[in-house]
mmCIF file of C-alpha atoms in Angstrom:
data_model
loop_
_atom_site.group_PDB
_atom_site.id
_atom_site.type_symbol
_atom_site.label_atom_id
_atom_site.label_comp_id
_atom_site.label_asym_id
_atom_site.label_seq_id
_atom_site.Cartn_x
_atom_site.Cartn_y
_atom_site.Cartn_z
ATOM 1 C CA MET P 1 13.888 -165.820 -18.994
ATOM 2 C CA ALA P 2 11.047 -164.145 -17.174
ATOM 3 C CA ALA P 3 12.738 -164.542 -13.974
ATOM 4 C CA ASP P 4 15.762 -162.667 -15.003
ATOM 5 C CA LEU P 5 13.410 -159.951 -16.807
ATOM 6 C CA GLU P 6 11.671 -159.745 -13.520
ATOM 7 C CA GLU P 7 14.995 -159.692 -11.339
ATOM 8 C CA LYS P 8 16.640 -157.053 -13.908
ATOM 9 C CA THR P 9 13.496 -154.756 -13.893
ATOM 10 C CA ASN P 10 13.399 -154.589 -9.989
ATOM 11 C CA ARG P 11 16.993 -154.013 -9.615
ATOM 12 C CA TYR P 12 17.041 -151.146 -12.153
ATOM 13 C CA GLY P 13 13.930 -149.325 -10.543
ATOM 14 C CA GLU P 14 15.925 -149.758 -7.289
ATOM 15 C CA LEU P 15 18.827 -148.220 -8.742
ATOM 16 C CA LEU P 16 16.989 -145.388 -10.407
ATOM 17 C CA THR P 17 15.223 -144.935 -6.980
ATOM 18 C CA GLU P 18 18.598 -144.447 -5.135
ATOM 19 C CA ALA P 19 19.951 -142.412 -7.725
ATOM 20 C CA LEU P 20 17.060 -139.903 -7.445
ATOM 21 C CA GLU P 21 17.692 -139.736 -3.622
ATOM 22 C CA ALA P 22 21.429 -139.468 -4.055
ATOM 23 C CA ALA P 23 21.568 -136.656 -6.616
ATOM 24 C CA THR P 24 21.266 -132.946 -5.664
ATOM 25 C CA ILE P 25 21.465 -129.924 -8.506
ATOM 26 C CA ALA P 26 25.202 -128.497 -8.388
ATOM 27 C CA PRO P 27 24.821 -125.337 -10.420
ATOM 28 C CA PRO P 28 23.415 -122.277 -8.324
ATOM 29 C CA GLU P 29 19.794 -121.529 -8.387
ATOM 30 C CA GLY P 30 18.399 -119.270 -10.780
ATOM 31 C CA THR P 31 20.941 -120.088 -13.649
ATOM 32 C CA PRO P 32 20.145 -121.442 -16.586
ATOM 33 C CA MET P 33 22.226 -124.555 -15.874
ATOM 34 C CA ALA P 34 20.299 -124.907 -12.696
ATOM 35 C CA ASP P 35 17.072 -125.001 -15.007
ATOM 36 C CA ALA P 36 18.707 -127.501 -17.215
ATOM 37 C CA ALA P 37 19.489 -129.877 -14.058
ATOM 38 C CA ALA P 38 15.819 -129.693 -12.762
ATOM 39 C CA ASP P 39 14.573 -130.609 -16.536
ATOM 40 C CA CYS P 40 16.956 -133.653 -16.125
ATOM 41 C CA TYR P 41 15.623 -134.240 -12.681
ATOM 42 C CA GLU P 42 12.269 -133.993 -13.533
ATOM 43 C CA MET P 43 12.553 -136.613 -16.744
ATOM 44 C CA ALA P 44 14.214 -139.053 -14.483
ATOM 45 C CA ALA P 45 11.665 -138.716 -11.836
ATOM 46 C CA SER P 46 8.866 -139.079 -14.703
ATOM 47 C CA TYR P 47 10.501 -142.221 -16.080
ATOM 48 C CA LEU P 48 10.408 -143.742 -12.588
ATOM 49 C CA GLU P 49 6.716 -143.167 -12.251
ATOM 50 C CA ASP P 50 6.313 -144.502 -15.694
ATOM 51 C CA GLY P 51 8.326 -147.602 -14.852
ATOM 52 C CA ASN P 52 6.480 -148.100 -11.594
ATOM 53 C CA HIS P 53 3.206 -147.683 -13.878
ATOM 54 C CA PHE P 54 4.367 -150.233 -16.343
ATOM 55 C CA GLN P 55 5.600 -152.600 -13.744
ATOM 56 C CA GLU P 56 2.387 -152.615 -11.889
ATOM 57 C CA GLN P 57 0.489 -153.542 -15.102
ATOM 58 C CA GLY P 58 2.797 -156.506 -15.847
ATOM 59 C CA ASP P 59 4.625 -154.876 -18.617
ATOM 60 C CA LEU P 60 8.123 -155.397 -17.602
ATOM 61 C CA VAL P 61 9.755 -154.618 -20.895
ATOM 62 C CA ASN P 62 8.549 -150.981 -20.904
ATOM 63 C CA ALA P 63 9.180 -150.684 -17.105
ATOM 64 C CA LEU P 64 12.937 -151.824 -17.520
ATOM 65 C CA ALA P 65 13.312 -149.302 -20.605
ATOM 66 C CA SER P 66 11.828 -146.649 -18.439
ATOM 67 C CA PHE P 67 14.041 -147.041 -15.349
ATOM 68 C CA SER P 68 16.890 -147.406 -18.022
ATOM 69 C CA TYR P 69 16.236 -144.040 -19.522
ATOM 70 C CA GLY P 70 15.483 -142.276 -16.072
ATOM 71 C CA HIS P 71 18.952 -143.361 -14.895
ATOM 72 C CA ALA P 72 20.453 -142.394 -18.120
ATOM 73 C CA TRP P 73 19.323 -138.859 -17.496
ATOM 74 C CA LEU P 74 20.970 -138.665 -14.121
ATOM 75 C CA ASP P 75 23.981 -140.344 -15.216
ATOM 76 C CA ALA P 76 24.505 -138.137 -18.063
ATOM 77 C CA GLY P 77 23.714 -135.031 -15.975
ATOM 78 C CA ALA P 78 26.120 -135.803 -13.329
ATOM 79 C CA ARG P 79 28.733 -136.462 -16.047
ATOM 80 C CA VAL P 80 28.550 -133.007 -17.119
ATOM 81 C CA GLY P 81 28.495 -131.198 -13.687
ATOM 82 C CA LEU P 82 24.621 -130.694 -13.308
ATOM 83 C CA PHE P 83 24.319 -132.863 -10.097
ATOM 84 C CA ASP P 84 26.637 -133.355 -7.383
ATOM 85 C CA VAL P 85 26.535 -137.296 -6.602
ATOM 86 C CA PRO P 86 28.343 -139.674 -4.653
ATOM 87 C CA GLN P 87 31.920 -140.215 -6.449
ATOM 88 C CA ASP P 88 32.137 -143.901 -5.234
ATOM 89 C CA GLY P 89 29.708 -146.914 -5.369
ATOM 90 C CA HIS P 90 27.141 -148.127 -7.850
ATOM 91 C CA LEU P 91 24.939 -145.368 -8.760
ATOM 92 C CA PHE P 92 26.793 -143.247 -11.094
ATOM 93 C CA THR P 93 29.585 -143.470 -13.715
ATOM 94 C CA VAL P 94 31.318 -140.237 -13.068
ATOM 95 C CA GLU P 95 34.976 -141.471 -13.005
#
């Protein structure tokens, strides 16, 4: 089971890293929606940082949870139009 947790944690960390690189803020700068997108992006980036910290400490359960929460912030933002994201592939569930 530990190997499964380690593999899944690594996979979700990579997924969040790729998703952060692929997502761009969609609403025009200076609008409330752009501010909301920036907040969501910051939350996702913070969860990535937390997950990396937990992973370095050997706490794979909290690392996986952090990576999952971070990706959820981005994925939800993409669904409501806060981010421009790739429409195909494995990073987002926009369709």
